[in-house]
Amino acid sequence: MKRVLALAGVAGLAGLYLLQLASPLRLVQDGIDYLMAADSLAQGTGSQVFGWTTTWTEGPPGYPVLVALLIRLGWGTPWGLVGLNFLFLALGLVATFVLCRKAFALESWPSALIVMLTLLSWDMVKHASLPL
């Protein structure tokens, strides 16, 4: 019974996260810079932010390229960018669940509880839908 409740809790929280796909894109300054560089890459003008060419020594170098590819494919929409974050978050949570089960020999319900606590953490709620 605990296992079913824990897995239902994870599924419910995942559903609440997916509701954010329909929300407007939340932006911070780094996200704006990354999206501007990605847009200029998609247009074929190089990696530019506010008209200045950048080499991305401070940020993740592959991110603007990945977003430029999404733009070229027609998936560079708010739901596409946030959906990509959620996909990677889901992969990380599955890895956490498997690690808890295999490396720490936990049963499935405590492993699912750890995943639920991760989804309920303020940092995840706040930053999961940022295009970073």
XYZ file of C-alpha atoms in Angstrom:
132
model
C 0.000 0.000 0.000
C 2.858 2.383 0.822
C 4.409 1.662 -2.548
C 1.202 2.489 -4.417
C 0.718 5.729 -2.465
C 4.321 6.787 -3.001
C 4.192 6.119 -6.741
C 0.813 7.877 -6.978
C 2.366 10.858 -5.185
C 5.233 10.974 -7.681
C 2.768 10.752 -10.572
C 0.623 13.527 -9.083
C 3.596 15.827 -8.587
C 4.817 15.088 -12.106
C 1.381 16.059 -13.386
C 1.525 19.345 -11.485
C 4.938 20.062 -12.985
C 3.571 19.348 -16.470
C 0.880 21.987 -15.944
C 3.693 24.543 -16.122
C 4.153 23.719 -19.806
C 1.171 25.961 -20.561
C 2.475 28.885 -18.503
C 4.400 31.831 -19.977
C 8.150 31.451 -20.132
C 9.888 32.742 -16.998
C 13.043 34.662 -17.766
C 16.111 35.769 -15.842
C 19.058 37.704 -17.267
C 21.145 34.612 -18.024
C 18.179 33.023 -19.769
C 17.668 36.142 -21.887
C 21.338 36.114 -22.912
C 21.237 32.399 -23.768
C 18.052 32.786 -25.800
C 19.445 35.804 -27.686
C 22.612 33.881 -28.536
C 20.562 30.860 -29.615
C 18.312 33.007 -31.793
C 21.286 34.623 -33.525
C 22.816 31.175 -34.079
C 19.548 29.935 -35.573
C 19.486 32.947 -37.922
C 23.066 32.226 -39.008
C 24.639 35.394 -37.616
C 26.839 33.721 -35.013
C 26.487 33.768 -31.266
C 25.507 37.349 -30.447
C 24.036 38.961 -27.352
C 22.801 42.549 -27.751
C 24.746 42.740 -31.020
C 28.049 41.666 -29.477
C 29.690 38.389 -30.442
C 30.167 36.085 -27.468
C 32.315 33.012 -26.885
C 30.330 31.656 -23.893
C 33.228 31.220 -21.508
C 30.945 31.643 -18.471
C 27.868 29.648 -19.414
C 27.129 26.207 -20.750
C 28.585 26.234 -24.285
C 26.184 23.652 -25.688
C 22.998 25.304 -24.483
C 22.706 28.035 -27.146
C 23.503 25.454 -29.820
C 20.824 23.078 -28.507
C 18.216 25.859 -28.370
C 19.229 27.040 -31.864
C 18.620 23.504 -33.101
C 15.206 23.499 -31.404
C 14.388 26.844 -33.052
C 15.388 25.512 -36.462
C 13.203 22.429 -35.912
C 10.259 24.623 -34.871
C 10.344 23.399 -31.273
C 11.975 26.508 -29.783
C 8.731 27.512 -28.103
C 8.182 28.082 -24.381
C 6.600 24.646 -24.009
C 9.485 23.089 -25.943
C 12.178 24.679 -23.780
C 10.417 23.938 -20.508
C 9.531 20.451 -21.756
C 13.215 19.797 -22.424
C 14.002 20.850 -18.845
C 11.302 18.510 -17.570
C 12.632 15.668 -19.707
C 16.104 16.051 -18.214
C 14.621 16.456 -14.728
C 12.641 13.242 -15.212
C 15.774 11.392 -16.347
C 17.593 12.630 -13.234
C 14.748 11.543 -10.969
C 14.631 8.086 -12.549
C 18.392 7.833 -12.004
C 17.900 8.899 -8.373
C 15.210 6.271 -7.888
C 17.394 3.535 -9.401
C 20.414 4.643 -7.373
C 18.385 4.542 -4.148
C 17.136 1.064 -4.999
C 20.415 -0.489 -6.142
C 23.209 1.356 -4.353
C 21.443 1.959 -1.042
C 19.185 -1.122 -1.145
C 16.073 0.865 -0.313
C 12.605 -0.412 -1.041
C 10.559 1.303 -3.727
C 8.420 3.441 -1.414
C 11.325 5.213 0.377
C 12.996 5.712 -3.001
C 9.796 7.252 -4.359
C 9.550 9.396 -1.225
C 13.034 10.771 -1.924
C 11.937 11.585 -5.480
C 8.803 13.314 -4.123
C 10.832 15.363 -1.648
C 13.108 16.412 -4.502
C 10.105 17.537 -6.553
C 8.754 19.462 -3.550
C 12.012 21.316 -2.878
C 11.794 25.049 -3.447
C 14.713 25.104 -5.889
C 13.069 22.548 -8.146
C 9.707 24.304 -8.084
C 11.307 27.688 -8.766
C 13.911 26.771 -11.377
C 12.492 23.804 -13.283
C 10.595 26.022 -15.701
C 13.399 28.504 -16.375
C 14.911 28.124 -19.843
C 18.438 27.459 -18.568
